[in-house]
């Protein structure tokens, strides 16, 4: 994306949909064609595509598609799309990104992008001999995997490493021994589930020959430990001051909140849920498989043997607050619904990402921003204050308010002693009378 003229986007949330589209155009965030597309509801999935995506399709399920601003990631500006049903998430992301931008933005780093495939072998007669045999024939295993999917090899990817893991029998749970062979595969711009599965199915018979065992299954692992993305932010305390709390107090309380989430799985799940609010919203907007990302992230949170916080918060050398987040992020820039869903294609243009690696950098930064916003609110004023305004809006709409009445109901609801649906209905009734 070309540099964003943020001045054109001020008070964005107060604009009507067509004003929003117009200001995105004026700010250089979207093209004229995309402005037209948005005004004509062009992000909707056409029936003929929907009908070819899944079986037994009978309708389409829509979610709001919003945009968060102020993201500065590795020196580049992004307007970040978020597909999300929960109020406050987009606002929180923008809010956090604005503070982090003032602090210099996000810095990210990535491991190599390698996907993992598994062949689980059972009933291996001599495990040590089998391991030795596989290790002696590593090159042949790799070349058979690559022969199974020549097109990815032609494009510069392919199977790179073979690893063998022995899962010992567990007499308590009565599980037998498994010999598991992993391939680490470069799938380039694709998430690569089909590439990986094809390769694993391709090498399974050879692995049976080498081990004397039986292949129970061959499948991609969504625990993508060879495809990690890390984001970091460093926020000086002057940017953390909030209400009656000094910046130092907010920093220290956030660090303590991080320790709490590290130590306690009950808190860690909620802490990580907040991170995934941001991650899932962008993953979904990008047309990627958010279940894969969710499953992998939570497994990664439990890598020490206990489920823990995915992010870490500490004090930097200059007293600043330093946040880091590492996630397995096996997303693709091509494949799946990315090429066929109009919203996913629009996401690609809006973010202007040039590779799956760049998309990883964006997503992990959004996760960290979301976590920053939640923790800052939680250790200071709490989250309800911010949530109530949006809650009031949902109640007003549920009560049947339309157009200008929505704001009127919201304003009265905020002042009412009980903010609930019955009160919203009463207010609306009074207005209509
Ligand atoms: C709500 O969707 C997310 C939070 O609960 C996250 C957190 O507690 O860190 C606010």
Short mmCIF file of C-alpha atoms in Angstrom, two decimals, residues 102-321:
data_model
loop_
_atom_site.label_atom_id
_atom_site.label_comp_id
_atom_site.label_asym_id
_atom_site.label_seq_id
_atom_site.Cartn_x
_atom_site.Cartn_y
_atom_site.Cartn_z
CA UNK A 102 4.34 6.62 18.10
CA UNK A 103 6.81 4.28 19.76
CA UNK A 104 8.38 3.39 16.40
CA UNK A 105 6.02 0.63 15.29
CA UNK A 106 6.29 -3.15 15.27
CA UNK A 107 9.47 -5.06 14.43
CA UNK A 108 8.99 -8.57 13.20
CA UNK A 109 11.09 -11.63 12.44
CA UNK A 110 10.30 -14.99 10.87
CA UNK A 111 11.76 -18.47 10.79
CA UNK A 112 11.96 -20.22 7.42
CA UNK A 113 8.50 -21.08 6.18
CA UNK A 114 8.43 -24.87 6.34
CA UNK A 115 5.33 -26.99 6.77
CA UNK A 116 5.39 -30.33 8.55
CA UNK A 117 3.85 -33.56 7.30
CA UNK A 118 3.58 -36.78 9.29
CA UNK A 119 3.50 -40.47 8.49
CA UNK A 120 2.62 -42.47 11.60
CA UNK A 121 3.93 -46.03 11.41
CA UNK A 122 2.60 -48.75 13.68
CA UNK A 123 3.69 -52.33 14.40
CA UNK A 124 7.32 -51.65 13.49
CA UNK A 125 9.13 -54.92 14.33
CA UNK A 126 12.58 -53.45 15.16
CA UNK A 127 12.40 -49.75 15.92
CA UNK A 128 16.13 -49.08 16.19
CA UNK A 129 16.80 -50.79 12.89
CA UNK A 130 13.91 -48.90 11.29
CA UNK A 131 15.27 -45.53 12.48
CA UNK A 132 18.71 -46.41 11.18
CA UNK A 133 17.26 -47.47 7.84
CA UNK A 134 15.33 -44.22 7.43
CA UNK A 135 18.39 -42.17 8.37
CA UNK A 136 20.48 -44.02 5.80
CA UNK A 137 17.86 -43.38 3.10
CA UNK A 138 16.99 -39.78 3.87
CA UNK A 139 17.91 -38.56 0.37
CA UNK A 140 15.73 -41.21 -1.24
CA UNK A 141 12.80 -40.31 1.06
CA UNK A 142 13.17 -36.65 0.08
CA UNK A 143 13.43 -37.36 -3.61
CA UNK A 144 10.36 -39.63 -3.55
CA UNK A 145 8.45 -36.87 -1.73
CA UNK A 146 9.52 -34.35 -4.36
CA UNK A 147 8.63 -36.73 -7.19
CA UNK A 148 5.12 -36.91 -5.72
CA UNK A 149 4.68 -33.15 -6.23
CA UNK A 150 6.99 -31.99 -9.04
CA UNK A 151 5.29 -28.62 -9.60
CA UNK A 152 6.28 -27.21 -6.19
CA UNK A 153 9.86 -28.35 -6.86
CA UNK A 154 9.80 -26.58 -10.24
CA UNK A 155 8.77 -23.38 -8.47
CA UNK A 156 11.73 -23.64 -6.06
CA UNK A 157 10.09 -25.39 -3.10
CA UNK A 158 9.95 -29.00 -1.99
CA UNK A 159 10.75 -31.41 0.82
CA UNK A 160 13.89 -30.34 2.71
CA UNK A 161 14.34 -32.47 5.84
CA UNK A 162 13.37 -35.82 7.30
CA UNK A 163 12.96 -36.25 11.07
CA UNK A 164 12.09 -39.41 12.93
CA UNK A 165 10.28 -39.43 16.27
CA UNK A 166 9.63 -42.44 18.44
CA UNK A 167 6.47 -42.25 20.53
CA UNK A 168 6.84 -44.84 23.22
CA UNK A 169 4.03 -47.14 24.26
CA UNK A 170 2.06 -45.96 27.25
CA UNK A 171 0.90 -48.87 29.38
CA UNK A 172 -1.32 -46.67 31.55
CA UNK A 173 -3.32 -45.27 28.66
CA UNK A 174 -2.80 -48.49 26.73
CA UNK A 175 -1.44 -46.75 23.62
CA UNK A 176 1.03 -48.67 21.45
CA UNK A 177 4.39 -47.47 20.17
CA UNK A 178 4.43 -45.28 17.04
CA UNK A 179 7.32 -44.42 14.81
CA UNK A 180 6.54 -41.04 13.27
CA UNK A 181 8.32 -39.65 10.25
CA UNK A 182 8.17 -35.90 9.65
CA UNK A 183 8.97 -34.10 6.45
CA UNK A 184 9.75 -30.38 6.56
CA UNK A 185 8.49 -28.93 3.31
CA UNK A 186 8.83 -25.55 1.66
CA UNK A 187 5.44 -24.79 0.17
CA UNK A 188 6.43 -21.24 -0.88
CA UNK A 189 3.41 -18.93 -1.14
CA UNK A 190 0.84 -21.61 -0.35
CA UNK A 191 -0.22 -22.84 3.07
CA UNK A 192 0.35 -26.09 1.28
CA UNK A 193 -1.96 -28.65 2.89
CA UNK A 194 -2.47 -30.40 -0.45
CA UNK A 195 1.23 -30.34 -1.30
CA UNK A 196 2.14 -31.80 2.08
CA UNK A 197 -0.58 -34.45 2.06
CA UNK A 198 0.33 -35.53 -1.47
CA UNK A 199 3.99 -35.91 -0.48
CA UNK A 200 3.17 -37.83 2.69
CA UNK A 201 0.93 -40.22 0.79
CA UNK A 202 3.69 -40.49 -1.82
CA UNK A 203 6.40 -41.61 0.64
CA UNK A 204 4.29 -43.82 2.95
CA UNK A 205 4.76 -47.08 0.96
CA UNK A 206 8.53 -46.54 0.87
CA UNK A 207 8.58 -45.88 4.63
CA UNK A 208 6.68 -49.13 5.15
CA UNK A 209 9.36 -50.90 3.11
CA UNK A 210 12.17 -49.28 5.10
CA UNK A 211 10.64 -50.00 8.52
CA UNK A 212 8.57 -53.14 8.08
CA UNK A 213 5.75 -51.25 9.78
CA UNK A 214 2.30 -50.17 8.58
CA UNK A 215 1.42 -46.56 7.79
CA UNK A 216 -1.59 -45.71 9.94
CA UNK A 217 -2.00 -42.22 8.48
CA UNK A 218 -0.23 -39.55 6.44
CA UNK A 219 -1.22 -35.97 6.97
CA UNK A 220 -0.07 -32.38 7.46
CA UNK A 221 0.50 -31.27 11.05
CA UNK A 222 -1.18 -27.98 11.93
CA UNK A 223 1.37 -27.58 14.71
CA UNK A 224 3.59 -25.50 12.44
CA UNK A 225 6.65 -25.14 14.66
CA UNK A 226 8.84 -24.56 11.58
CA UNK A 227 6.81 -21.55 10.47
CA UNK A 228 6.98 -19.06 13.34
CA UNK A 229 6.41 -15.33 13.28
CA UNK A 230 7.46 -12.91 16.03
CA UNK A 231 6.44 -9.30 16.60
CA UNK A 232 7.99 -6.93 19.08
CA UNK A 233 7.06 -3.46 20.29
CA UNK A 234 8.94 -1.13 22.66
CA UNK A 235 6.77 1.51 24.26
CA UNK A 236 8.21 4.33 26.36
CA UNK A 237 6.35 5.00 29.60
CA UNK A 238 5.36 8.51 28.45
CA UNK A 239 2.94 6.81 26.04
CA UNK A 240 1.47 4.56 28.71
CA UNK A 241 0.13 7.12 31.18
CA UNK A 242 -3.58 6.53 31.58
CA UNK A 243 -6.17 8.22 33.84
CA UNK A 244 -4.78 8.33 37.36
CA UNK A 245 -2.05 5.78 36.49
CA UNK A 246 1.47 6.91 35.65
CA UNK A 247 3.19 5.36 32.67
CA UNK A 248 5.50 3.45 35.02
CA UNK A 249 2.53 2.05 36.90
CA UNK A 250 0.80 0.93 33.71
CA UNK A 251 4.04 -0.69 32.49
CA UNK A 252 4.58 -2.54 35.79
CA UNK A 253 0.98 -3.66 36.04
CA UNK A 254 1.07 -4.94 32.46
CA UNK A 255 4.24 -6.89 33.21
CA UNK A 256 2.55 -8.38 36.29
CA UNK A 257 -0.53 -9.21 34.22
CA UNK A 258 1.79 -11.01 31.80
CA UNK A 259 3.27 -13.01 34.69
CA UNK A 260 -0.23 -13.92 35.86
CA UNK A 261 -1.16 -15.17 32.38
CA UNK A 262 2.13 -17.08 32.19
CA UNK A 263 1.48 -18.82 35.50
CA UNK A 264 -2.25 -19.53 35.32
CA UNK A 265 -3.93 -21.48 32.50
CA UNK A 266 -7.34 -20.05 33.44
CA UNK A 267 -6.03 -16.56 32.73
CA UNK A 268 -3.77 -17.66 29.86
CA UNK A 269 -6.73 -18.92 27.82
CA UNK A 270 -8.49 -15.54 28.07
CA UNK A 271 -5.26 -13.64 27.47
CA UNK A 272 -4.63 -15.71 24.34
CA UNK A 273 -8.27 -15.40 23.27
CA UNK A 274 -7.69 -11.65 23.19
CA UNK A 275 -4.64 -12.16 20.96
CA UNK A 276 -6.65 -14.43 18.67
CA UNK A 277 -9.38 -11.78 18.40
CA UNK A 278 -6.94 -9.87 16.21
CA UNK A 279 -5.22 -12.83 14.59
CA UNK A 280 -8.40 -14.65 13.54
CA UNK A 281 -10.01 -11.50 12.20
CA UNK A 282 -7.14 -10.90 9.76
CA UNK A 283 -6.69 -14.59 8.96
CA UNK A 284 -10.38 -14.80 8.09
CA UNK A 285 -10.31 -11.58 6.05
CA UNK A 286 -7.34 -12.95 4.13
CA UNK A 287 -9.19 -16.16 3.19
CA UNK A 288 -6.88 -18.39 5.22
CA UNK A 289 -7.81 -21.35 7.42
CA UNK A 290 -8.38 -19.80 10.85
CA UNK A 291 -9.06 -23.19 12.51
CA UNK A 292 -5.56 -24.28 11.56
CA UNK A 293 -4.07 -21.10 13.01
CA UNK A 294 -6.17 -21.39 16.20
CA UNK A 295 -5.26 -25.04 16.79
CA UNK A 296 -1.55 -24.39 16.19
CA UNK A 297 -1.46 -21.30 18.39
CA UNK A 298 -2.99 -23.07 21.37
CA UNK A 299 -0.67 -26.06 20.99
CA UNK A 300 2.24 -23.61 20.90
CA UNK A 301 0.92 -21.99 24.09
CA UNK A 302 1.22 -25.39 25.76
CA UNK A 303 4.70 -26.23 24.44
CA UNK A 304 6.27 -26.16 27.91
CA UNK A 305 3.81 -28.82 29.11
CA UNK A 306 1.55 -26.20 30.67
CA UNK A 307 -0.82 -23.92 28.78
CA UNK A 308 0.66 -20.40 29.07
CA UNK A 309 0.40 -16.86 27.71
CA UNK A 310 1.55 -16.57 24.10
CA UNK A 311 2.95 -13.08 24.59
CA UNK A 312 5.65 -11.83 26.97
CA UNK A 313 5.84 -8.36 28.52
CA UNK A 314 8.98 -7.06 30.24
CA UNK A 315 10.89 -3.89 31.11
CA UNK A 316 13.47 -2.80 28.52
CA UNK A 317 16.93 -1.36 29.19
CA UNK A 318 15.57 2.18 29.06
CA UNK A 319 12.56 1.52 31.26
CA UNK A 320 10.24 1.04 28.28
CA UNK A 321 7.59 -1.66 28.06
#
